Tab-separated table of C-alpha atoms in Angstrom:
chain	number	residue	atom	x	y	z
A	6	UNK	CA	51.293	73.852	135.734
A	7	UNK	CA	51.496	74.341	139.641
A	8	UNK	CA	53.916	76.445	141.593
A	9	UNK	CA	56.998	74.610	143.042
A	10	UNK	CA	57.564	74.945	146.784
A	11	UNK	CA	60.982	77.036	145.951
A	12	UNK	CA	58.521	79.080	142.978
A	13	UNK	CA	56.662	79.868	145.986
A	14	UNK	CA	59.604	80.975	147.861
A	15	UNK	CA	60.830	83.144	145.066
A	16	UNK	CA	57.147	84.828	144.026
A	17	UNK	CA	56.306	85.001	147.975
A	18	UNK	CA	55.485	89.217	147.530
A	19	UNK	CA	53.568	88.520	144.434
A	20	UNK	CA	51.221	85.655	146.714
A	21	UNK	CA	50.665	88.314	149.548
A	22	UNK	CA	48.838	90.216	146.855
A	23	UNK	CA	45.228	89.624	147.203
A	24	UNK	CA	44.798	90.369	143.171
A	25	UNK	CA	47.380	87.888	142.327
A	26	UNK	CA	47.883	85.224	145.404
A	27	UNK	CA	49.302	81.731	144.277
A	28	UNK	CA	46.184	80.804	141.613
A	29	UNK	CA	47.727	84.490	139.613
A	30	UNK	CA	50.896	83.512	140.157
A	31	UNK	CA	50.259	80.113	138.209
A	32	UNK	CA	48.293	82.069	135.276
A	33	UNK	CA	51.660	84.111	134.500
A	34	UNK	CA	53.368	80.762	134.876
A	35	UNK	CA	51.137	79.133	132.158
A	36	UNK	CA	51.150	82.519	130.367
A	37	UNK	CA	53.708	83.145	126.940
A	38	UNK	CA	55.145	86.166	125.655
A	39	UNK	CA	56.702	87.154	122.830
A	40	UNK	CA	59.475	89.661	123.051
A	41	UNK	CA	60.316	91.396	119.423
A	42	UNK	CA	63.090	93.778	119.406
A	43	UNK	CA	66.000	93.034	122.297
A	44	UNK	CA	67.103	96.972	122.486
A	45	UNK	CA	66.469	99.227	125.193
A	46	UNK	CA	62.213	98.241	125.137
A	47	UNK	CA	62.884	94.792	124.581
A	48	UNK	CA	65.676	94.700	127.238
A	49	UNK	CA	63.514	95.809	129.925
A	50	UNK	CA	60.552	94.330	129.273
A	51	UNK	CA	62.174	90.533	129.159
A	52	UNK	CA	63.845	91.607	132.492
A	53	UNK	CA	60.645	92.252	134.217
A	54	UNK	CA	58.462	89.607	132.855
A	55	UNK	CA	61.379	87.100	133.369
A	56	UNK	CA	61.542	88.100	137.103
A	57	UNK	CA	57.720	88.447	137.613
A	58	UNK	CA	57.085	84.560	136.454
A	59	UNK	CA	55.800	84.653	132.916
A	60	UNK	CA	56.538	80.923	132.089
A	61	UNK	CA	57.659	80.955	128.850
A	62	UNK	CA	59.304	84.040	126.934
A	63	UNK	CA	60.306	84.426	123.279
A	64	UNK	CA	62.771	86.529	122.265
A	65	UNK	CA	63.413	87.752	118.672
A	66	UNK	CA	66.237	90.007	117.404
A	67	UNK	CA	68.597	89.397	114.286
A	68	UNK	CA	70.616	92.537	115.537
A	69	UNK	CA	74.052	92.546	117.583
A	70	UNK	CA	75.108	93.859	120.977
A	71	UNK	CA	76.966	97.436	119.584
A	72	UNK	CA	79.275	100.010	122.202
A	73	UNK	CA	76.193	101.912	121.406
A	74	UNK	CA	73.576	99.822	123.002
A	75	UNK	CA	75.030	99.779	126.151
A	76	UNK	CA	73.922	103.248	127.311
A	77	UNK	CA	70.407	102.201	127.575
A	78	UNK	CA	70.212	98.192	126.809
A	79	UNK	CA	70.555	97.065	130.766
A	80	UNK	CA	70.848	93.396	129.604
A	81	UNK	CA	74.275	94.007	128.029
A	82	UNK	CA	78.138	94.825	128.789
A	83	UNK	CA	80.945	95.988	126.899
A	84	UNK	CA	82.755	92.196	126.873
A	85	UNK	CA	79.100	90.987	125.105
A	86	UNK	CA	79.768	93.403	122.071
A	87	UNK	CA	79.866	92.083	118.710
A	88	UNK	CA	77.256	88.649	120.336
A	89	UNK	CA	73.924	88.197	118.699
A	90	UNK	CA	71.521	89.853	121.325
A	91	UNK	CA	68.753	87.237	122.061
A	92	UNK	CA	72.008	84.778	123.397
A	93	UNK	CA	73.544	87.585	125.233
A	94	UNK	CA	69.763	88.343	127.209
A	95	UNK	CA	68.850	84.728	127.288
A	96	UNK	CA	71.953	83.790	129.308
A	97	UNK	CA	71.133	87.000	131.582
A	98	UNK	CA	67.799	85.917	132.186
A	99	UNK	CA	68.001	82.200	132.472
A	100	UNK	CA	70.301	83.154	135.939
A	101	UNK	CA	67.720	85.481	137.020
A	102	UNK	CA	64.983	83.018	136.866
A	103	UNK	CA	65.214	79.209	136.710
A	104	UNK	CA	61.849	78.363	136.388
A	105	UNK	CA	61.242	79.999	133.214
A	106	UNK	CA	61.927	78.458	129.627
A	107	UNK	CA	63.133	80.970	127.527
A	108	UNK	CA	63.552	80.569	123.508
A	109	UNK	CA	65.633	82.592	121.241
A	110	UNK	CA	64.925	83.769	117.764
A	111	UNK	CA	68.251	85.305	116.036
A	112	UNK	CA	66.289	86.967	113.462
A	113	UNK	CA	64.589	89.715	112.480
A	114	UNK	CA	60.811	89.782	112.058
A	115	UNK	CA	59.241	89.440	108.660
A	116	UNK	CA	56.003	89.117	107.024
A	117	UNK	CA	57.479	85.403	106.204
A	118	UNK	CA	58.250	84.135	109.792
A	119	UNK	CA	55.372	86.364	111.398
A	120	UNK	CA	52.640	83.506	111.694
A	121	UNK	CA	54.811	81.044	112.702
A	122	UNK	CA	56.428	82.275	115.277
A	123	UNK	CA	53.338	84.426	116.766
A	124	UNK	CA	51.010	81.197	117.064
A	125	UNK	CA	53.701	79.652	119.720
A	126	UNK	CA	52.447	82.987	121.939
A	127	UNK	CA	49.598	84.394	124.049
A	128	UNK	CA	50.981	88.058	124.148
A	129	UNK	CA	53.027	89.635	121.359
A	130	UNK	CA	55.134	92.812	122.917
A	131	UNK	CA	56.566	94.868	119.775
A	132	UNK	CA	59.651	97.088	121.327
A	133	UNK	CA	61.176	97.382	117.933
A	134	UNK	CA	62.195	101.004	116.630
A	135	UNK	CA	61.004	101.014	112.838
A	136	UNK	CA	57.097	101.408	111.565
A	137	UNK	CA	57.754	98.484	108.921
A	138	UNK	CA	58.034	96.076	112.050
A	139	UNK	CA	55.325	97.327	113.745
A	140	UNK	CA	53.150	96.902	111.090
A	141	UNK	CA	53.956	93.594	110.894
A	142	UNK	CA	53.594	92.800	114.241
A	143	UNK	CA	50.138	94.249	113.888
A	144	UNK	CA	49.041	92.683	111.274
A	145	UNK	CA	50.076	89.006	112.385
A	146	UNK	CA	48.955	89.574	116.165
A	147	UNK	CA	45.087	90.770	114.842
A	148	UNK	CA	45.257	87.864	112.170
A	149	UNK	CA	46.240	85.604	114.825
A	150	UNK	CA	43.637	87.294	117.554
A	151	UNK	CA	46.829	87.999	119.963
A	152	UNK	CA	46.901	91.370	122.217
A	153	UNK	CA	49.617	93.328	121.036
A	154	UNK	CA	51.667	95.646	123.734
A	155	UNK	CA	52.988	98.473	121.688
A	156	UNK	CA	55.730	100.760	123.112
A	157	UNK	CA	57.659	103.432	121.151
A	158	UNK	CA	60.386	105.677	122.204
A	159	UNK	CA	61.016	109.503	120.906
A	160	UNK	CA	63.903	111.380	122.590
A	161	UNK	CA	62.400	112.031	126.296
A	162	UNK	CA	59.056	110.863	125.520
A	163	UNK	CA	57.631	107.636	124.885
A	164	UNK	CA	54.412	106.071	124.304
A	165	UNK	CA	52.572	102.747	125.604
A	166	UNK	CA	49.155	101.140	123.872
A	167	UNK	CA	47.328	97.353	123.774
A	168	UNK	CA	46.274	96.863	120.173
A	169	UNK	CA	44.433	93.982	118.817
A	170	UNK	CA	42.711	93.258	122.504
A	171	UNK	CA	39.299	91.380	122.194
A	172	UNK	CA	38.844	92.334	119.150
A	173	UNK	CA	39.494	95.512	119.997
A	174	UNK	CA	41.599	98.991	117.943
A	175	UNK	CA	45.106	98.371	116.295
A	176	UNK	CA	47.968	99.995	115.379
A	177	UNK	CA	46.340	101.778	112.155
A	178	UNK	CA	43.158	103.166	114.442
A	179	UNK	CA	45.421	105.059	116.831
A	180	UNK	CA	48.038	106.103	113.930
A	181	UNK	CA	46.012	106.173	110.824
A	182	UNK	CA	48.212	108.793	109.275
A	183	UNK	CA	51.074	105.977	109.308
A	184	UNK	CA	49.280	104.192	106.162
A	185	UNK	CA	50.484	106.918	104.138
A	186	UNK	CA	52.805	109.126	105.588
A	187	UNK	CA	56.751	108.669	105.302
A	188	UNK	CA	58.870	106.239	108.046
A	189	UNK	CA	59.860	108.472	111.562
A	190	UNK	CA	63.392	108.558	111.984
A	191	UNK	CA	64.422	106.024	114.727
A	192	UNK	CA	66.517	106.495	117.714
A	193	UNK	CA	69.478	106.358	116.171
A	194	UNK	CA	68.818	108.894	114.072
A	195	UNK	CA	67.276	111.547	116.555
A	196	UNK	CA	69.085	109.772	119.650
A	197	UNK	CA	66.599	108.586	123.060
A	198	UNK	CA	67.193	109.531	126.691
A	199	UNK	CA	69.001	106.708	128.343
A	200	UNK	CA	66.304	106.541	131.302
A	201	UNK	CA	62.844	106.653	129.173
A	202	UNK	CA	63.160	102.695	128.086
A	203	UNK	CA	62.665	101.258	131.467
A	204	UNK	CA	59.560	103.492	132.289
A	205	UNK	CA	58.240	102.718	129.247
A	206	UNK	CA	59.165	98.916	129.428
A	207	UNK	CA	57.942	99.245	133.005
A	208	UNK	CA	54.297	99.967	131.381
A	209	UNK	CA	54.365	97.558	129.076
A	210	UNK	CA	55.414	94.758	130.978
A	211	UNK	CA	52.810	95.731	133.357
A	212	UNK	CA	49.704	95.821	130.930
A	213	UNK	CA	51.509	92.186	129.998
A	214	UNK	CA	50.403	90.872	133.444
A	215	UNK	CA	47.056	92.400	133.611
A	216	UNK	CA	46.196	91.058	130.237
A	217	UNK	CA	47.675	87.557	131.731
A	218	UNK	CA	45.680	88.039	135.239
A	219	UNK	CA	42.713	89.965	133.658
A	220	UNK	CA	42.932	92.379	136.094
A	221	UNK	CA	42.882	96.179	136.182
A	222	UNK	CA	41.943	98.947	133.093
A	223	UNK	CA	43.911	97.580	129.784
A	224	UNK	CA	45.234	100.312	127.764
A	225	UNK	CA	43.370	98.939	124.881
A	226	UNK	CA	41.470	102.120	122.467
A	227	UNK	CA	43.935	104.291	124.733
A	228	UNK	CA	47.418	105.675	124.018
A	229	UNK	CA	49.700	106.400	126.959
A	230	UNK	CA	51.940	108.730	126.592
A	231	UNK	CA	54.864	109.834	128.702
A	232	UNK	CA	57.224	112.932	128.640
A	233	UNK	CA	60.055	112.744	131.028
A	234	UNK	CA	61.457	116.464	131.044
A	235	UNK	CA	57.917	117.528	132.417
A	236	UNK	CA	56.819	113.858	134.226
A	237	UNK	CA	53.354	114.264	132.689
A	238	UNK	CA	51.456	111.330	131.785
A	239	UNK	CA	48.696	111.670	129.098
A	240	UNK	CA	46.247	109.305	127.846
A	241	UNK	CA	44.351	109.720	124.393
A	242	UNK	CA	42.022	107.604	123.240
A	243	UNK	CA	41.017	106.101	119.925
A	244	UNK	CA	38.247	103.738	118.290
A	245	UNK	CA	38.200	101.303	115.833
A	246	UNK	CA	37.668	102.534	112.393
């Protein structure tokens, strides 16, 4: 699909960019992501991609908007509370972007809706919370040869990795330990500074349109990993076993 003349109006700093000009514009146009988990992650990452131009975005949650989301869930406010959270974003986004279908899932990903659902995407972005999910997501995205954009939170750090890219590592390479060791408590056990989602969502969103542009150094066989009280970035890296 081309760019519309008012598209082109809208995206006009993105087409002054040599790497992306008006024929990368149209590849995130003709580009879909999946969005699993609508929380803090999930919230920015839809907000970005929505805004940059990725034509079609997913968006699966089974979860509702909570007082306690709204400290870090940007997509949210107080009179949304109680709403399922993929109809709560998808009006949001749908106003900050026209162009863009978006497509609402209000339920949570399992091993039984998995295939399905991932084969209507390019790019699967997990920004869920719990290692059951993620292993899912995993599984299904390197069945289904799909990159997967991984992004995890823990207090003021958080981490950002591309699993399942050509062929490339997955979730189990970088965190073999996971296959046997017990669940890590989520953030609503150990609690997650308010700011750390959006730079994380920030990162992932961004290896989303490199992947989509093939541009740039993928994080794929490397694990990002950002700390906020000492704004140190550190990257580890990790092979297929």
């Amino acid at each position: 699909m081309r760019l519309e003349d008012q598209e082109k109006e809208q995206y006009s700093r993105h087409l002054l960019l040599t790497e992306v000009g008006e024929s990368g514009q149209e590849k995130l146009k003709n580009t879909s992501v999946l969005v699993v988990g609508i929380g803090g992650l999930g919230c920015g990452v839809a907000q970005q991609l929505t805004a940059i131009g990725i034509g079609k975005i997913g968006l699966i949650d089974g979860d509702m908007v909570s007082i306690s989301n709204l400290q870090r869930q940007i997509l949210y406010n107080s009179s949304e509370v109680g709403q399922l959270k993929v109809d709560a974003a998808a009006i949001k986004l749908k106003l900050l972007n026209p162009f863009i279908s978006i497509h609402t899932y209000p339920t949570f990903l399992t091993k039984e809706n998995a295939d399905e659902i991932f084969s209507e995407y390019d790019i699967i972005v997990d920004c869920t919370d719990d290692i059951s999910t993620k292993n899912t997501s995993n599984t299904f995205s390197s069945k289904l040869k799909k990159p997967l954009v991984y992004g995890a939170l823990y207090k003021f750090e958080g981490q950002v990795s591309v699993f399942n890219f050509s062929c490339g590592p997955g979730y189990l390479d970088a965190f073999p330990s996971l296959a046997s060791s017990p669940p890590i408590d989520s953030c609503s056990a150990i609690g997650v500074y308010a700011i750390i989602p959006q730079i994380i969502a920030s990162l992932q969103a961004n290896e989303v349109v490199k992947i989509a542009l093939q541009k740039g150094d993928i994080l794929s066989g490397k694990l990002l990993n950002y700390n906020a009280l000492t704004n140190q970035f550190h990257i580890f890296k990790y092979t297929r076993k």
